[in-house]
Coordinates of C-alpha atoms in Angstrom, one line a residue:
M7 CA -1.3 8.3 45.7
T8 CA 2.2 9.0 44.5
V9 CA 2.9 9.7 40.8
M10 CA 5.8 11.0 38.8
A11 CA 5.8 14.5 37.4
Y12 CA 8.2 17.0 35.9
A13 CA 8.4 20.3 37.9
A14 CA 10.3 23.6 38.0
P15 CA 11.7 24.0 41.5
A16 CA 12.3 27.7 41.0
A17 CA 11.9 30.4 38.3
D18 CA 15.5 30.0 37.1
Q19 CA 15.7 26.2 37.2
P20 CA 14.9 23.7 34.4
L21 CA 12.2 21.2 34.7
G22 CA 13.1 17.9 36.3
P23 CA 11.5 14.7 37.6
L24 CA 9.6 14.9 40.9
A25 CA 7.4 12.5 42.8
I26 CA 4.1 14.2 43.7
T27 CA 1.1 13.1 45.8
R28 CA -2.4 13.2 44.3
R29 CA -5.4 13.1 46.7
E30 CA -7.4 10.0 46.9
P31 CA -10.6 10.4 44.8
G32 CA -13.5 11.8 46.8
P33 CA -17.3 11.3 46.0
N34 CA -17.3 13.8 43.2
D35 CA -13.8 13.1 41.9
V36 CA -12.5 11.4 38.7
A37 CA -9.1 9.8 38.7
I38 CA -7.4 10.0 35.3
A39 CA -4.4 8.3 33.8
I40 CA -2.8 10.9 31.6
A41 CA -2.0 9.7 28.1
W42 CA -1.1 13.1 26.4
C43 CA -0.4 16.6 27.6
G44 CA 0.0 19.6 25.3
V45 CA 2.7 22.2 25.8
C46 CA 1.5 25.8 25.9
H47 CA 3.6 28.9 26.1
S48 CA 1.6 29.7 29.3
D49 CA 3.4 26.7 30.9
L50 CA 6.7 28.5 30.4
H51 CA 5.4 31.9 31.6
T52 CA 4.1 30.2 34.8
A53 CA 7.2 28.1 35.5
R54 CA 9.4 31.2 35.1
N55 CA 7.0 33.3 37.2
E56 CA 6.6 35.9 34.4
W57 CA 3.1 36.5 35.6
N58 CA 4.2 36.9 39.3
N59 CA 1.8 34.2 40.6
A60 CA 3.8 31.0 40.6
V61 CA 3.9 28.7 43.6
Y62 CA 6.8 26.3 43.6
P63 CA 7.3 23.5 42.7
V64 CA 5.4 24.3 39.5
V65 CA 4.1 21.3 37.6
P66 CA 2.7 22.8 34.4
G67 CA 0.2 21.4 31.9
H68 CA -3.4 22.3 31.2
E69 CA -4.0 20.4 27.9
I70 CA -4.7 16.9 29.2
V71 CA -6.2 13.9 27.5
G72 CA -6.4 10.6 29.4
H73 CA -8.6 7.7 30.6
V74 CA -10.7 7.4 33.7
T75 CA -9.3 4.9 36.2
A76 CA -11.7 5.5 39.1
A77 CA -14.9 7.5 39.7
G78 CA -16.3 8.6 43.1
A79 CA -19.7 7.4 44.4
D80 CA -21.5 10.6 43.3
V81 CA -20.0 10.9 39.9
T82 CA -22.7 10.6 37.3
K83 CA -21.0 11.9 34.1
F84 CA -18.1 9.5 33.7
K85 CA -17.2 5.9 34.2
V86 CA -14.0 3.9 34.3
G87 CA -12.5 3.6 30.8
D88 CA -13.9 6.8 29.4
T89 CA -11.6 9.0 27.4
V90 CA -11.6 12.5 28.9
G91 CA -10.0 15.9 28.8
V92 CA -9.0 18.4 31.4
G93 CA -8.2 22.1 30.6
C94 CA -7.1 25.2 32.4
M95 CA -10.4 26.0 34.1
V96 CA -9.8 23.3 36.7
D97 CA -9.6 24.4 40.3
S98 CA -11.0 27.9 39.7
C99 CA -13.2 28.9 42.6
G100 CA -16.5 28.4 40.8
H101 CA -18.3 31.1 42.7
C102 CA -19.3 33.2 39.6
G103 CA -20.6 30.1 37.8
A104 CA -18.5 30.8 34.7
C105 CA -16.8 27.4 34.7
H106 CA -20.1 25.6 34.4
D107 CA -22.2 28.1 32.4
G108 CA -19.7 28.7 29.6
L109 CA -19.4 32.4 30.3
E110 CA -16.2 34.4 29.7
Q111 CA -16.0 35.7 33.3
F112 CA -13.0 34.9 35.4
C113 CA -12.5 36.1 38.9
E114 CA -9.0 36.9 40.2
E115 CA -9.0 33.9 42.6
G116 CA -10.0 31.6 39.8
M117 CA -7.3 32.8 37.4
T118 CA -4.6 32.5 40.1
Q119 CA -5.4 28.9 40.7
T120 CA -6.2 28.0 37.0
Y121 CA -2.8 29.0 35.7
N122 CA -0.9 26.9 38.2
S123 CA -2.8 24.2 36.2
P124 CA -4.8 21.1 37.1
S125 CA -5.3 19.3 39.5
S126 CA -5.2 20.9 42.9
D127 CA -3.7 18.9 45.8
A128 CA -3.5 21.8 48.2
P129 CA -5.5 25.1 48.3
G130 CA -4.0 27.6 45.9
H131 CA -1.3 25.2 44.6
T132 CA -2.3 23.2 41.5
L133 CA -0.2 20.5 40.0
G134 CA -0.6 20.1 36.3
G135 CA -0.5 17.6 33.5
Y136 CA 3.2 17.1 33.1
S137 CA 2.6 14.0 35.2
Q138 CA 1.3 10.4 35.1
A139 CA -2.1 10.9 36.7
I140 CA -4.5 13.5 38.1
V141 CA -7.6 13.6 40.3
V142 CA -10.2 16.2 39.3
D143 CA -13.7 17.1 40.3
Q144 CA -16.2 15.8 37.7
G145 CA -17.4 19.4 37.1
F146 CA -14.1 20.2 35.3
V147 CA -13.8 17.0 33.3
L148 CA -14.8 16.8 29.6
H149 CA -15.8 14.0 27.3
V150 CA -13.4 13.4 24.4
R151 CA -15.2 11.7 21.4
H152 CA -12.3 11.7 18.8
A153 CA -10.9 8.4 17.5
P154 CA -8.1 6.8 19.5
D155 CA -5.5 7.6 16.9
Q156 CA -6.3 11.4 17.2
L157 CA -6.0 11.7 20.9
A158 CA -2.5 13.2 21.0
A159 CA -3.6 15.9 18.6
V160 CA -6.8 16.6 20.6
A161 CA -4.8 17.7 23.7
P162 CA -4.0 21.2 22.5
L163 CA -7.8 21.8 21.8
L164 CA -8.1 22.1 25.6
C165 CA -6.3 25.5 25.3
A166 CA -5.6 26.5 21.8
G167 CA -8.9 25.2 20.6
I168 CA -11.1 26.8 23.1
T169 CA -9.1 30.1 23.1
T170 CA -10.0 30.5 19.5
W171 CA -13.4 28.9 19.5
S172 CA -14.9 31.1 22.2
P173 CA -14.5 34.4 20.4
L174 CA -15.4 33.0 17.1
R175 CA -18.7 31.8 18.6
H176 CA -19.3 34.9 20.7
W177 CA -19.0 37.2 17.6
N178 CA -21.2 34.8 15.5
V179 CA -18.6 33.8 13.0
G180 CA -20.2 31.7 10.2
P181 CA -21.6 31.7 6.7
G182 CA -21.7 35.1 5.1
K183 CA -18.9 36.5 7.3
K184 CA -15.4 37.5 6.2
V185 CA -13.0 36.7 9.0
G186 CA -9.3 37.4 9.5
I187 CA -6.9 35.3 11.5
V188 CA -3.7 37.1 12.4
G189 CA -0.8 34.8 13.1
I190 CA -0.4 31.2 11.9
G191 CA 1.0 29.6 15.1
G192 CA -0.2 27.5 17.9
L193 CA -3.4 29.6 18.3
G194 CA -3.7 30.9 14.8
H195 CA -3.7 27.6 13.0
M196 CA -6.6 26.5 15.1
G197 CA -8.4 29.8 14.4
V198 CA -8.1 29.1 10.7
K199 CA -9.4 25.5 11.0
L200 CA -12.3 26.5 13.2
A201 CA -13.4 29.6 11.3
R202 CA -13.4 27.6 8.0
A203 CA -15.4 24.8 9.6
L204 CA -17.9 27.3 10.9
G205 CA -18.5 28.4 7.3
A206 CA -16.8 31.8 7.2
H207 CA -14.6 33.2 4.4
V208 CA -11.2 33.0 6.1
V209 CA -8.3 35.4 5.4
A210 CA -5.1 34.4 7.1
F211 CA -2.5 37.1 7.9
T212 CA 1.2 36.3 8.4
T213 CA 4.5 38.2 8.4
S214 CA 6.1 35.2 6.6
P215 CA 5.6 34.6 2.9
A216 CA 6.9 31.1 3.6
K217 CA 3.7 30.3 5.5
R218 CA 1.4 31.1 2.6
E219 CA 1.0 27.5 1.4
E220 CA 0.7 26.2 5.0
A221 CA -2.1 28.6 5.8
M222 CA -4.0 27.6 2.6
A223 CA -3.6 23.9 3.6
L224 CA -5.1 24.7 7.0
G225 CA -8.2 26.0 5.3
A226 CA -7.7 29.7 4.6
H227 CA -9.4 31.0 1.5
E228 CA -6.8 33.8 1.1
V229 CA -3.5 34.6 2.7
V230 CA -2.1 38.1 3.2
V231 CA 1.5 38.9 4.0
S232 CA 0.9 41.7 6.6
R233 CA 4.2 43.4 5.7
N234 CA 3.0 43.9 2.2
D235 CA 1.2 47.3 2.1
D236 CA -0.6 46.5 -1.2
E237 CA -1.9 43.2 0.0
M238 CA -3.2 44.8 3.2
A239 CA -4.8 47.7 1.3
A240 CA -6.7 45.3 -0.9
H241 CA -8.7 44.2 2.2
A242 CA -9.4 47.7 3.7
G243 CA -12.9 48.0 5.2
S244 CA -13.9 44.4 4.2
L245 CA -13.6 42.2 7.3
D246 CA -16.5 41.6 9.7
F247 CA -14.2 40.2 12.4
I248 CA -10.5 39.7 13.0
L249 CA -9.0 37.3 15.6
D250 CA -5.5 38.4 16.5
T251 CA -3.5 35.5 18.0
V252 CA 0.0 37.2 18.0
A253 CA 1.7 37.1 21.4
A254 CA 4.1 39.9 20.5
S255 CA 3.6 43.7 20.7
H256 CA 2.6 45.1 17.3
N257 CA 0.7 47.9 15.6
L258 CA -3.1 47.3 15.8
D259 CA -4.0 50.1 13.5
A260 CA -3.0 48.1 10.5
F261 CA -5.7 45.6 11.2
V262 CA -8.4 48.0 12.6
T263 CA -8.5 49.7 9.2
L264 CA -9.4 46.4 7.6
L265 CA -12.6 46.1 9.5
K266 CA -16.1 47.0 8.2
R267 CA -18.4 49.4 10.0
D268 CA -19.2 47.8 13.4
G269 CA -16.4 45.2 13.0
T270 CA -14.4 43.9 15.9
L271 CA -10.7 43.1 16.3
C272 CA -10.4 40.5 19.1
L273 CA -7.1 40.0 20.9
V274 CA -6.2 36.6 22.3
G275 CA -2.4 36.8 22.2
A276 CA -0.8 38.1 25.4
P277 CA 2.3 40.2 24.4
E278 CA 5.3 40.7 26.6
H279 CA 5.0 44.5 26.2
P280 CA 1.8 46.5 25.6
H281 CA 0.7 47.2 22.1
P282 CA 1.2 50.7 20.8
S283 CA -1.9 52.8 21.5
P284 CA -4.3 52.5 18.5
T285 CA -5.4 55.6 16.7
V286 CA -8.8 56.7 18.0
F287 CA -10.0 58.0 14.6
N288 CA -9.7 54.5 13.1
L289 CA -12.2 53.4 15.7
I290 CA -14.7 56.2 15.8
F291 CA -15.0 56.6 12.0
G292 CA -16.6 53.2 11.6
R293 CA -17.8 52.3 15.1
R294 CA -15.1 49.6 15.2
S295 CA -14.2 47.8 18.4
I296 CA -11.0 46.3 19.9
A297 CA -11.9 43.5 22.3
G298 CA -10.2 40.6 24.1
S299 CA -11.1 37.0 25.0
L300 CA -9.6 34.4 27.3
I301 CA -10.3 30.6 26.9
G302 CA -13.9 29.7 27.8
G303 CA -16.1 27.9 30.3
I304 CA -16.7 24.2 30.7
A305 CA -19.9 24.0 28.6
E306 CA -18.3 26.0 25.8
T307 CA -15.2 23.8 25.8
Q308 CA -17.4 20.7 25.6
E309 CA -19.2 22.3 22.7
M310 CA -15.9 22.9 21.0
L311 CA -14.7 19.3 21.5
D312 CA -17.9 17.9 20.1
F313 CA -17.8 20.1 17.1
C314 CA -14.1 19.2 16.4
A315 CA -14.9 15.5 16.8
E316 CA -17.8 15.8 14.3
H317 CA -15.7 17.7 11.8
G318 CA -12.4 15.7 12.3
I319 CA -10.6 18.8 13.6
V320 CA -7.4 18.4 15.6
S321 CA -4.2 20.4 16.2
E322 CA -1.1 20.1 14.1
I323 CA 1.4 18.6 16.6
E324 CA 4.9 17.1 17.2
T325 CA 5.0 14.5 20.0
I326 CA 7.9 14.5 22.5
A327 CA 9.1 12.4 25.3
M328 CA 8.7 13.9 28.8
Q329 CA 12.5 13.9 29.2
D330 CA 12.8 16.3 26.2
I331 CA 10.6 19.0 27.7
N332 CA 13.4 21.6 28.4
Q333 CA 14.6 21.3 24.8
A334 CA 11.1 21.6 23.5
W335 CA 10.6 24.8 25.6
D336 CA 13.8 26.2 24.0
R337 CA 12.4 25.5 20.6
M338 CA 9.0 26.9 21.4
E339 CA 10.6 30.2 22.4
K340 CA 12.2 30.3 19.0
G341 CA 9.0 29.4 17.2
D342 CA 10.5 26.1 16.0
V343 CA 7.4 24.0 16.2
R344 CA 4.5 23.3 13.7
Y345 CA 2.4 24.0 15.7
R346 CA 2.1 22.5 19.2
F347 CA 4.3 20.1 21.2
V348 CA 2.5 17.2 22.9
I349 CA 4.0 15.1 25.7
D350 CA 3.7 11.3 25.4
S351 CA 3.0 10.4 29.0
S352 CA 4.0 6.8 28.5
T353 CA 7.6 8.0 28.3
F354 CA 7.6 8.5 32.1
A355 CA 8.2 4.7 32.4

């Protein structure tokens, strides 16, 4: 079937309208009319081939919420009319089982296909959610149980939500834990909301004093301006876990020293240049760790969506028309969004 999409024809070209062909649903496929698609910085990286893996034309979009319009004969999990989500795990190879078991293991083939975004219409070339409709294997489709008026703000949970949820769960964040969230942006604001809902004492770290009130409103118990040495020193050796969401190169030592013995600093932001090498002594005198995490599997993403529905958690968003995507990308690069853009797919009409 033919649907309208927005695509980048080359790394140096803006996004523009393009008619694309989706496969007809097979026995295990779910056809989905897209209602909302979140805008992630990874979309921009991919379209501009900054990760050197783009296949053109690139149709970005891996934060999809929509409604099932058809289900194959062997589909057992979904029916026509269901509200569903599709994230960036779609079209990974599935050989390691990570997608279905909720493990944080991703093979090279899977990552290459995943970050061309859902849903694949030719091997190795995936066409994403900046489009009217997709067809996806049921194994990569998720139930969305939020209220209808929350669906636009649910879309970023398919990336920003699971990217922060997965490490918080892996390192057992919950009651009795003091947790730091570094950066109050597209990822960080979700980290604050989720850590608070999990029962942790949440300390938000920002370079901007102007974000202090915003971070408190999101659920932080305390807010630290990381450029203020006295505020940082007050938390030395006190944090069980720190989730660093900043996607720019910065000094990790300032945060390592805030960890307790056996504490972990987990990186989920992908900087454009490597971080300065951390001081080894800050790690070995305290058995501290620096780790990383990347999204999560299907089972874990469903767990996150269900938790968020139960606790009324959604992303803070600004909705845009599909035609305004290039301007939105310009604003996103400047940090001019609180905190995620979401495309209203009805604006294709």
